[in-house]
Coordinates of C-alpha atoms in Angstrom, one line a residue:
X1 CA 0.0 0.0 0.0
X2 CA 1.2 3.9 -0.8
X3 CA 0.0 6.6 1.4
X4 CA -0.9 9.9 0.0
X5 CA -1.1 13.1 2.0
X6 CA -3.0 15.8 0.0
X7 CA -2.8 19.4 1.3
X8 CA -5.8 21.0 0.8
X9 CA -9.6 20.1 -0.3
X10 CA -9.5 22.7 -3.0
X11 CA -10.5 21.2 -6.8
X12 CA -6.8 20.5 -7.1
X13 CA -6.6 18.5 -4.1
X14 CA -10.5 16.8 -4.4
X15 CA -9.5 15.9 -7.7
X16 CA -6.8 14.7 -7.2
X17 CA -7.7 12.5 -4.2
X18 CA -10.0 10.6 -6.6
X19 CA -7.9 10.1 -9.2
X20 CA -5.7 8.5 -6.6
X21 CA -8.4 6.5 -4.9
X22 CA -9.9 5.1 -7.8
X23 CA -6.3 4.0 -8.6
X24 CA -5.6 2.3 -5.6
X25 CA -3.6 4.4 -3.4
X26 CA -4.3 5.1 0.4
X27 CA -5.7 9.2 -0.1
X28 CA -5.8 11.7 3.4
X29 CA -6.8 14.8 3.0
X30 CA -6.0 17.7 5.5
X31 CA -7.9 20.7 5.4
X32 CA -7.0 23.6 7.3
X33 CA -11.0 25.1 6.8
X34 CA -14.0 23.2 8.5
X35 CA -15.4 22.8 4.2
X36 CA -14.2 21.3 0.9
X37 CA -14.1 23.7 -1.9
X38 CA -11.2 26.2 -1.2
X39 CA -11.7 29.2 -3.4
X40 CA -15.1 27.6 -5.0
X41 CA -16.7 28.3 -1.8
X42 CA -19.9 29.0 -0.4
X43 CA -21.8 31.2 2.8
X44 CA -24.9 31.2 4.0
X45 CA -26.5 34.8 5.2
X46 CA -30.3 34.5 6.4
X47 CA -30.9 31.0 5.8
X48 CA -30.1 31.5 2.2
X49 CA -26.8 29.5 0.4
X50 CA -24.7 31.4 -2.1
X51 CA -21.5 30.6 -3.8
X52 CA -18.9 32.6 -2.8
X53 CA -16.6 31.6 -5.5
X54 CA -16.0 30.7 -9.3
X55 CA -19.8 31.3 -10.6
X56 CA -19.5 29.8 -14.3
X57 CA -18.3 26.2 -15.3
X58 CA -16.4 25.5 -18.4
X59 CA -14.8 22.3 -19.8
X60 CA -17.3 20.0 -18.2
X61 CA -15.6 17.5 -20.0
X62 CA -12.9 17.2 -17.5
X63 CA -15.1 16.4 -14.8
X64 CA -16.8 14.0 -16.9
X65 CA -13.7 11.8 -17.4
X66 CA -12.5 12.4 -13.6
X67 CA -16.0 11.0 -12.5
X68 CA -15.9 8.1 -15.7
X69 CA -12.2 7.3 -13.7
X70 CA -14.3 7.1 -11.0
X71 CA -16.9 4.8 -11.7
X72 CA -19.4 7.3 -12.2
X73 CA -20.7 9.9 -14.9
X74 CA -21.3 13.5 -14.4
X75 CA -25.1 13.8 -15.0
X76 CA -24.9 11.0 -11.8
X77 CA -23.0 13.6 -9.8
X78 CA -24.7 17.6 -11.8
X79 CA -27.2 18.6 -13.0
X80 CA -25.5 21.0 -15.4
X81 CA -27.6 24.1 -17.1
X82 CA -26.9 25.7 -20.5
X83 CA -28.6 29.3 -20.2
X84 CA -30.3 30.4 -23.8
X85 CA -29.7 33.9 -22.7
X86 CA -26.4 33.8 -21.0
X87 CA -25.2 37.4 -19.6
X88 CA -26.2 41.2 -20.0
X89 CA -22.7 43.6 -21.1
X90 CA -23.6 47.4 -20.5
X91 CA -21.2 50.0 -21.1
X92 CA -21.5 53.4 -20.1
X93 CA -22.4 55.3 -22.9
X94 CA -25.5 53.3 -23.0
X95 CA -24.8 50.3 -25.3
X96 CA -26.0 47.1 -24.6
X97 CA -25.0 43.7 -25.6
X98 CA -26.7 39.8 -24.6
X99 CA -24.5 36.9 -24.9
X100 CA -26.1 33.6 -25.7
X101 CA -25.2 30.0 -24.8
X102 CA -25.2 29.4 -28.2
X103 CA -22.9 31.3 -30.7
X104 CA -24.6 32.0 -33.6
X105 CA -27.2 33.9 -31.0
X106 CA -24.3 35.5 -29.9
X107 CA -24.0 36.6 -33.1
X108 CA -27.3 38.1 -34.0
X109 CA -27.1 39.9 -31.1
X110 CA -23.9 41.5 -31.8
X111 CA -25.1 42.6 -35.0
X112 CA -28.2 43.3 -33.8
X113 CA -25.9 46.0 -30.8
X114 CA -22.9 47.1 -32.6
X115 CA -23.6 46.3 -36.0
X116 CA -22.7 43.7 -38.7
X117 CA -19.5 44.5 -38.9
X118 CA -18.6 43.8 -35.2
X119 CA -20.4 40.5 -35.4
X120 CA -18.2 39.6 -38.4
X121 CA -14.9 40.7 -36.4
X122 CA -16.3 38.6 -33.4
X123 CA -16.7 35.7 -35.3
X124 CA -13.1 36.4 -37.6
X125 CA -11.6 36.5 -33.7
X126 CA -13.4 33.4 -32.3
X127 CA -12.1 31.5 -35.7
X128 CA -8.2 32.7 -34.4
X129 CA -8.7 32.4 -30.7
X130 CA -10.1 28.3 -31.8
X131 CA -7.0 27.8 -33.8
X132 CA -4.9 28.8 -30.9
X133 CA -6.6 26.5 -28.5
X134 CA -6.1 23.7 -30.4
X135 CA -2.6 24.5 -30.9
X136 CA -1.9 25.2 -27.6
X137 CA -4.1 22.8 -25.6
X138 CA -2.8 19.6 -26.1
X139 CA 0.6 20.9 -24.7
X140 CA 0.1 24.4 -22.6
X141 CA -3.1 22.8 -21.1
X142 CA -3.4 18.7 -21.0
X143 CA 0.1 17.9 -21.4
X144 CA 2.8 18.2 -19.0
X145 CA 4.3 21.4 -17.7
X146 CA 5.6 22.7 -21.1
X147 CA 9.6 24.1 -21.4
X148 CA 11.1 26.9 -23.2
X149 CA 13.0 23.6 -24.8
X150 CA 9.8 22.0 -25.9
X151 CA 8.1 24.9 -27.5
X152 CA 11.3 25.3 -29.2
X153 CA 10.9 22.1 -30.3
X154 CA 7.2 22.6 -31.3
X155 CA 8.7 25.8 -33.3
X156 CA 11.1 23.9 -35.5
X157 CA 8.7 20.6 -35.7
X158 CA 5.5 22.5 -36.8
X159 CA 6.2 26.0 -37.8
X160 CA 2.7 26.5 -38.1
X161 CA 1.4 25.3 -34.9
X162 CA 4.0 27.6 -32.9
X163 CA 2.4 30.5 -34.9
X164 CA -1.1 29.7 -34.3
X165 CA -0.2 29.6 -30.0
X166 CA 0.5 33.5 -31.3
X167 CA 3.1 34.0 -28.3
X168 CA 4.6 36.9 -29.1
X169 CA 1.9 39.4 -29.2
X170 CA 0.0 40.3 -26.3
X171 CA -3.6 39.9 -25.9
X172 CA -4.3 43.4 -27.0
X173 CA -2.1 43.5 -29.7
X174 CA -3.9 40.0 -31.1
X175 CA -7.1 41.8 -30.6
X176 CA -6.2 44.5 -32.4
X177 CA -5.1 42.2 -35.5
X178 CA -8.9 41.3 -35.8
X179 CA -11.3 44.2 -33.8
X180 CA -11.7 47.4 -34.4
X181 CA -15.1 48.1 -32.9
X182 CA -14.3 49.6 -29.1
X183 CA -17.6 47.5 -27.0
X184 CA -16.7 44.8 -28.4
X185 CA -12.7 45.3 -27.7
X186 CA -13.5 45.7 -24.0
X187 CA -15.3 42.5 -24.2
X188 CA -12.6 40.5 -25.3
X189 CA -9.7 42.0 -23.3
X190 CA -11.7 41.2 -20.3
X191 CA -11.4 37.8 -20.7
X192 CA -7.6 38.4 -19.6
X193 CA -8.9 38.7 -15.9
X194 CA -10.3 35.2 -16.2
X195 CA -7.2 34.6 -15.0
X196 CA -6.2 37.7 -12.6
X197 CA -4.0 38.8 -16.2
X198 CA -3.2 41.9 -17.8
X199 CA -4.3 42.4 -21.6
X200 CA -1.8 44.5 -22.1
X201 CA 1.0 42.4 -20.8
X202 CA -0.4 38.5 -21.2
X203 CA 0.5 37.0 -24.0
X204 CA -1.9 36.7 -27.5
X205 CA -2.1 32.7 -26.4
X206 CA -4.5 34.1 -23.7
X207 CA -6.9 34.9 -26.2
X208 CA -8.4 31.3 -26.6
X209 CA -10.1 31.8 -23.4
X210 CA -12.8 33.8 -25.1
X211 CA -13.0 30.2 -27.7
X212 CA -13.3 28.2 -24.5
X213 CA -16.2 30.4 -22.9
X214 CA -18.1 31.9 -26.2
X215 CA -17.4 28.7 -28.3
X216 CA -17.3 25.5 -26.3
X217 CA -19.9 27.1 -24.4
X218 CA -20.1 27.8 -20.2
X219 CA -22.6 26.4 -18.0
X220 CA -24.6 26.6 -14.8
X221 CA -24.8 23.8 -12.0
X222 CA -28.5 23.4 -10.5
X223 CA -27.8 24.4 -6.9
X224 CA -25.0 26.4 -7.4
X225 CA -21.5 26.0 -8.2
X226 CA -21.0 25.1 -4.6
X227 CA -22.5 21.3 -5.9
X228 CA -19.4 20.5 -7.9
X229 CA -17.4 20.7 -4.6
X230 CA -20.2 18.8 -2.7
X231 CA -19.7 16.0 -5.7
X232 CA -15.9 16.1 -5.8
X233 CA -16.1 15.0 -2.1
X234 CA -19.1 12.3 -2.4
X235 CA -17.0 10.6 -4.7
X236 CA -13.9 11.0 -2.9
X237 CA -15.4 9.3 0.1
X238 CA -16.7 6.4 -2.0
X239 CA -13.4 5.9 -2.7
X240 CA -12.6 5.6 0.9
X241 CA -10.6 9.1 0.8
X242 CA -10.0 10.3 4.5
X243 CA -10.8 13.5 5.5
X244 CA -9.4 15.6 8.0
X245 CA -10.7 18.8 9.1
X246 CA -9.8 22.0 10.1
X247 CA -6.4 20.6 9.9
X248 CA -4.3 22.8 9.1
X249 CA -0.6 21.2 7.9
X250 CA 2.6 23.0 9.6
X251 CA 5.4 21.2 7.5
X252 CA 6.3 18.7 5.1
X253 CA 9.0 16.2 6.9
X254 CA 12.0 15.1 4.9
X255 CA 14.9 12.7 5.3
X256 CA 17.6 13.4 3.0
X257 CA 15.5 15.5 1.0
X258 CA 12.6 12.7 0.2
X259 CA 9.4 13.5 1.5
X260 CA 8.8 11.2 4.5
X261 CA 5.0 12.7 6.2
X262 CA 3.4 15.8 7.7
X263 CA 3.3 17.5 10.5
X264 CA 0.4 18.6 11.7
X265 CA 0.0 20.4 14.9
X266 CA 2.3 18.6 17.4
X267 CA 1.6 15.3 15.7
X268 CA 3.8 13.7 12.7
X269 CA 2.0 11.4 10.6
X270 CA 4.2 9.4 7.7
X271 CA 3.0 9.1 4.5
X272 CA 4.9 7.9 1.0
X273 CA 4.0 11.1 -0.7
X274 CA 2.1 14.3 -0.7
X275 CA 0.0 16.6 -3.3
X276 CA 0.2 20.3 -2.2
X277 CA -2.7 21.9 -3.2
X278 CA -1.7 25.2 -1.6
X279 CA -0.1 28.3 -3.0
X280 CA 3.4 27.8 -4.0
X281 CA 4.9 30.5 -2.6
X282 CA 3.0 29.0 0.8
X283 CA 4.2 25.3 0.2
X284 CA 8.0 26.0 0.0
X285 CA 8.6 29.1 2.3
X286 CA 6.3 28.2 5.2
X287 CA 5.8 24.1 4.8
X288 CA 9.5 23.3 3.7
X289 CA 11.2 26.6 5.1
X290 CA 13.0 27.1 2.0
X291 CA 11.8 30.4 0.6
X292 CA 11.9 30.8 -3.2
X293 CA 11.8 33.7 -5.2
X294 CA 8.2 35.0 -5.4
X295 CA 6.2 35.4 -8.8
X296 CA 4.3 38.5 -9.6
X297 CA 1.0 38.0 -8.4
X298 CA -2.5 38.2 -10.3
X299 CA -5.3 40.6 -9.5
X300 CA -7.5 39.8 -6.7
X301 CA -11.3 41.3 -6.5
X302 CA -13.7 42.6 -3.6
X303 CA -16.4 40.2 -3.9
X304 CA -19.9 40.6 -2.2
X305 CA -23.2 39.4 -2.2
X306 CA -26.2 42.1 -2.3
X307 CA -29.4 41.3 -0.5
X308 CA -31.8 42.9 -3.2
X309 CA -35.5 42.8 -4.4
X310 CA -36.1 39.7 -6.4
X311 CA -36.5 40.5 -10.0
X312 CA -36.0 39.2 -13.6
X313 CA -32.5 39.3 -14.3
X314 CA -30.0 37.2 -16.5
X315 CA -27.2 35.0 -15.1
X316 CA -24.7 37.3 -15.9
X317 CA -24.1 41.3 -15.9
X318 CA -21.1 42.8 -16.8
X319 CA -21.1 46.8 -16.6
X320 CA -17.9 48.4 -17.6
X321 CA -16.4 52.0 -16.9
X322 CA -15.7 54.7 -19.6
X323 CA -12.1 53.8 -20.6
X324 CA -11.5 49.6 -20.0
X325 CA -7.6 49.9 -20.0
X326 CA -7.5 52.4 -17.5
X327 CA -8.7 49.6 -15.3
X328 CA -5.6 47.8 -16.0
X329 CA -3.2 50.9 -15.8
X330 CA -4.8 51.3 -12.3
X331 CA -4.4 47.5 -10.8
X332 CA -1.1 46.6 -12.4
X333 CA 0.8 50.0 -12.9
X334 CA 0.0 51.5 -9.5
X335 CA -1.5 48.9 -7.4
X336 CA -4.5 51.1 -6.7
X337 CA -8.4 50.1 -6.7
X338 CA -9.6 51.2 -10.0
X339 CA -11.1 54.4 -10.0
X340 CA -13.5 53.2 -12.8
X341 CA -14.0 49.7 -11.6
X342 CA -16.1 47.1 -14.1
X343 CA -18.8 45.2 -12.0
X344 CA -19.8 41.9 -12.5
X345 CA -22.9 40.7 -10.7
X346 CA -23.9 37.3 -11.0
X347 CA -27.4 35.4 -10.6
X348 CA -26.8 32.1 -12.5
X349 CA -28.6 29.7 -10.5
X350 CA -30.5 32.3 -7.6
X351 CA -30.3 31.5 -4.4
X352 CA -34.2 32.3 -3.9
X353 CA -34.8 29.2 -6.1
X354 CA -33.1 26.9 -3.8
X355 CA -34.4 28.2 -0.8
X356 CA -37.5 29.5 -1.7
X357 CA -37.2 33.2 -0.3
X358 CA -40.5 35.2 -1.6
X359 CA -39.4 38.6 -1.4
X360 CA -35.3 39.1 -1.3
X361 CA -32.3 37.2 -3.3
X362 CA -27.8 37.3 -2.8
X363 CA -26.6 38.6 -5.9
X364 CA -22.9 37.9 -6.4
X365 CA -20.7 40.9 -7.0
X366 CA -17.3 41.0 -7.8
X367 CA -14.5 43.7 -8.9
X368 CA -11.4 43.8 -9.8
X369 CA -8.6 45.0 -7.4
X370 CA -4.8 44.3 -7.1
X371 CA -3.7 41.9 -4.6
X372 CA -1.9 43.0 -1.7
X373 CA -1.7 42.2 1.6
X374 CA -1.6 45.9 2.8
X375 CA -4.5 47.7 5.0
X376 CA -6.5 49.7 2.1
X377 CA -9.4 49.7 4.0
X378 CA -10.6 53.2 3.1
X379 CA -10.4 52.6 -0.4
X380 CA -12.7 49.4 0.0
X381 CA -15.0 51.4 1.5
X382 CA -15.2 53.7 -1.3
X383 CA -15.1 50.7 -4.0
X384 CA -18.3 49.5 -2.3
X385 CA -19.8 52.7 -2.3
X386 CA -19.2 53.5 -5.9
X387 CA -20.4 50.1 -7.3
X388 CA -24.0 50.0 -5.0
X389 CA -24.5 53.3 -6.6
X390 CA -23.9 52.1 -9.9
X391 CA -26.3 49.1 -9.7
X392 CA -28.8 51.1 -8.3
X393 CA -28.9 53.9 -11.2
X394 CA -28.7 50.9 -14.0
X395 CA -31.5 49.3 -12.4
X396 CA -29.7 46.3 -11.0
X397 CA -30.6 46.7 -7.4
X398 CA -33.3 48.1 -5.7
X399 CA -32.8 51.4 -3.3
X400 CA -33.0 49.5 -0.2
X401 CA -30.3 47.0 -1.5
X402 CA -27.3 46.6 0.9
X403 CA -23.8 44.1 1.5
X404 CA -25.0 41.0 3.3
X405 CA -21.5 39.7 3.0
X406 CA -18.1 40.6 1.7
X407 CA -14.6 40.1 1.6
X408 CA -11.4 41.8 0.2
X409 CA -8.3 41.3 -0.7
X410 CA -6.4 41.4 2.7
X411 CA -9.1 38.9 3.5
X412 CA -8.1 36.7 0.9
X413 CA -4.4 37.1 2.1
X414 CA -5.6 36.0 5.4
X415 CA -7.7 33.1 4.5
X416 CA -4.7 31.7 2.0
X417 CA -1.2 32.3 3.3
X418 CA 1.2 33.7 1.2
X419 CA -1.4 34.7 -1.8
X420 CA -0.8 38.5 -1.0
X421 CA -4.7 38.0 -1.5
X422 CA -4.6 37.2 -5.2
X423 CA -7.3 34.9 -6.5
X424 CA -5.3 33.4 -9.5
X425 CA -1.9 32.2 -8.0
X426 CA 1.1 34.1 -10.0
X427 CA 0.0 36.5 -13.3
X428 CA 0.5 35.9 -16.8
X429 CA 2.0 39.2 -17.3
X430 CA 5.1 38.0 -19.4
X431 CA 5.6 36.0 -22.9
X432 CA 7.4 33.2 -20.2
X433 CA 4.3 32.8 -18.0
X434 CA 3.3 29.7 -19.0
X435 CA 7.1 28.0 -19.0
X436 CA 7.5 29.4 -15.5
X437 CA 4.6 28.0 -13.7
X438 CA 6.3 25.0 -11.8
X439 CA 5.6 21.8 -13.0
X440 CA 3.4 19.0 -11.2
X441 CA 6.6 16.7 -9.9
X442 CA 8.9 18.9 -7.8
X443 CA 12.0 17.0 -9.1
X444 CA 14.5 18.8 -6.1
X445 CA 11.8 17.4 -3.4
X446 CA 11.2 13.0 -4.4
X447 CA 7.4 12.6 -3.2
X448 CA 6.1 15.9 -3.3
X449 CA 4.0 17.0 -6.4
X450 CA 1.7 20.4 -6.9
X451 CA -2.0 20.5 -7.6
X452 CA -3.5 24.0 -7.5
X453 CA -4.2 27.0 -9.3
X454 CA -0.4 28.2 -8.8
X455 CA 1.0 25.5 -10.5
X456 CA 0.6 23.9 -14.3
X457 CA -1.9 24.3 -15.9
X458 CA -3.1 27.4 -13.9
X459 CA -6.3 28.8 -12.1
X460 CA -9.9 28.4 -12.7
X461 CA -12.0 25.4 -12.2
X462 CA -11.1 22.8 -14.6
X463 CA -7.5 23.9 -14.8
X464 CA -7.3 23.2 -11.0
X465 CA -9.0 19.7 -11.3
X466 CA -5.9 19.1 -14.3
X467 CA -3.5 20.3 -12.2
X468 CA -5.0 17.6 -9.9
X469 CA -4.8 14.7 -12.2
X470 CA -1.5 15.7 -13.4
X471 CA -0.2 15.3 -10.2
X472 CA -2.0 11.8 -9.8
X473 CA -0.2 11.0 -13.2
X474 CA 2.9 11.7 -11.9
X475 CA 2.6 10.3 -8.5
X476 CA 1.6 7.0 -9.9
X477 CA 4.5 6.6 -12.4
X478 CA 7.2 7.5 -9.2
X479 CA 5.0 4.9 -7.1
X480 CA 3.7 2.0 -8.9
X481 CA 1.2 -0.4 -6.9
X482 CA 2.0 -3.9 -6.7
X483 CA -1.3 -5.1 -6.7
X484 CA -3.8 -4.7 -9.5
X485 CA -5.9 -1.4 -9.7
X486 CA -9.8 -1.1 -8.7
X487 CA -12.1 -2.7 -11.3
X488 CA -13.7 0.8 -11.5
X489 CA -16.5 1.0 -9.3
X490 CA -15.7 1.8 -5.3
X491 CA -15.0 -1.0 -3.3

């Protein structure tokens, strides 16, 4: 028998622990938090459940083949929704624009908004950002951690393919090569916070998120994203996956470098191998005291949710400032809250459905903000102020409408050590991002592999759970079980 220790019941860590499980290994999982979920979290504020968290799911195919490993399927586990009418964008100036679930809807209603024109540069776009995904996906996002040596390789191999990934350029300067209509240049360099990036800085590769959102299509979960947590750790119990929480690991013991247990507490517990799925600026300055250089972090985001009037709304509602790259000038330049901030409110799968509240419904709210640890405390207050005024002169929110629950940045920093409070682990600010991301096998440390949001293939929900089953991958090639693996279906 191998025994696993996983750090952390974030999607990394769940996911991983069933990958494990359903291969045979001995799976614990510590928690330092008294839930599952990590940063796809949940509250509950007068009697009503909201997600906290990530509010869209995309690639549902990953989870289906995680739950397949598993002996399951993922309409056993989800009810997954596909919206017709998918999210409301409002700019300033008064323009107004409805994405659908489907793309030629999408479309129509670009036309319809902006003109036929913009709907054929959206579409020229979404036929480039597709052609870079399926360049880049196979290696940047299912593969292993990818080198400066293997895209080198990819370069001289397929000339072609290293020109589609469109490396070079930044996100800006790729959407500039195909849109020229301003609403609908906002809308696409947004997708560069997706994950906590800079438009101006990530690199044109970036761009395929819009593909994976607008083209593969994003979907609701019935009950709230908080159910893919709740399903990650039903599984992982079938599995006979222990859990411990509010467990919070001190350090990762060592003899002669290879991993040898945890410590948790006073108590050392030994195990053959661990999955960290922690920040990794947390994992190697405070769990194996050896401090590494840190990364530049990604944005993080005061998030709230807004007791408000119940009301007809769609999933999604995006309204953006005057000027979208000043946003980015504010965050990344000067570390300030933006003056201008884009609000994004979110009622995909209302909490008054679940709970069946008559009168009021949590509306998710989130901006931008750049993560640091420091006390800005009046200029939270001021964010919070500008953006209920805002909902309430578009008509979002009701006058009575007030925060039932926040949190900040230096919130985040405190919940998640060594995060400065970003949301997204280390940016993508740099044409090397993505080859310095640390791989899922920590080759200086024998037993110890990553799983999280900070390490290949990077945040977001179904890069977490691939970072998860990377790690699996790799732990079961360094420790191979003598006996035969499960017949699929928990014992």
């Amino acid at each position: 028998m191998v025994d696993v220790a996983i750090i952390g019941a974030g999607v990394g860590g769940l996911t991983a622990a069933i990958d494990l499980a359903a291969r045979g290994y001995a799976v614990t999982v510590f928690e330092a938090h008294a839930e599952v979920g990590g940063k796809l979290g949940r509250t509950v504020v007068g009697g009503i459940e909201a997600d906290t968290g990530p509010s869209v799911l995309t690639m549902p195919d990953v989870f289906e083949d995680l739950f397949r490993h598993a002996g399951s399927c993922l309409t056993d586990e989800l009810a997954l929704i596909r919206h017709d009418e998918l999210a409301e964008l409002r700019w300033a100036d008064g323009t107004h624009v409805v994405l659908h679930g489907k793309l030629e809807a999408t479309l129509a209603s670009v036309s319809s908004s902006l003109g036929p024109a913009a709907a054929a540069e959206l579409e020229a776009f979404l036929a480039y950002a597709g052609a870079i995904w399926e360049a880049a996906a196979p290696s940047f996002v299912y593969g292993d951690a990818p080198s400066i040596g293997s895209a080198i390789s990819l370069g001289l191999r397929s000339p072609l393919a290293f020109a589609r990934i469109d490396p070079m350029r930044t996100m800006l300067a790729g959407i500039d090569a195909h849109v020229r209509e301003p609403h609908l240049r906002a809308m696409l360099a947004r997708y560069a916070t997706y994950n906590g990036s800079d438009a101006r800085c990530a690199p044109a590769t970036l761009n395929c998120i819009a593909h994976v959102e607008l083209s593969m299509g994003s979907y609701g979960i019935r009950g709230g994203m908080y159910e893919l947590a709740r399903a990650l750790e039903r599984v992982a119990r079938r599995w006979g996956v222990d859990f411990r929480m509010s467990c919070p690991v001190r350090a990762i013991e060592r003899v002669s470098g290879r991993v040898t247990g945890l410590r948790t507490g006073e108590a050392t517990t030994a195990f053959d191998a661990v999955v960290a799925n922690v920040d990794v600026a947390h994992l190697f300055t405070d769990l194996l005291d050896d401090p590494t250089s840190d990364a530049a972090q990604s944005m993080s985001g005061w998030t709230a949710l807004i007791r408000t009037a119940r009301a007809s709304r769609l999933p999604h509602s995006v309204l953006f400032g005057d000027v979208y790259e000043r946003e980015f000038a504010d965050i990344f330049d000067h570390g300030l809250v933006p003056r201008d901030p884009t609000i994004y409110v979110c009622a995909q799968e209302p909490a008054h459905a679940r709970t069946g509240a008559e009168h009021h419904e949590l509306l998710f709210c989130m901006a931008n903000a750049p993560a640091t640890s420091a006390d800005r405390g009046s200029d939270i207050d001021a964010l919070r102020d500008m953006i209920l005024g805002r909902l309430r002169g578009c008509g979002w929110i009701d006058a009575s409408a007030e925060v039932a629950w926040e949190r900040a940045p230096t919130d985040l920093a405190a919940q998640y050590p060594r995060s400065d409070g970003a949301i997204y682990g280390a940016s993508s600010n740099s044409r090397l991002a993505a080859f310095r991301r640390p791989a899922n096998r920590v080759s200086a440390v024998p037993g110890l592999y990553l799983a999280s949001g900070s390490a290949h293939p990077g945040g977001g929900v179904p890069l977490c759970a691939l970072s998860g089953r990377a790690a699996a991958r790799a732990l079961a090639a360094d420790f191979v079980l003598r006996a035969s693996p499960p017949s699929g279906k928990p014992p």
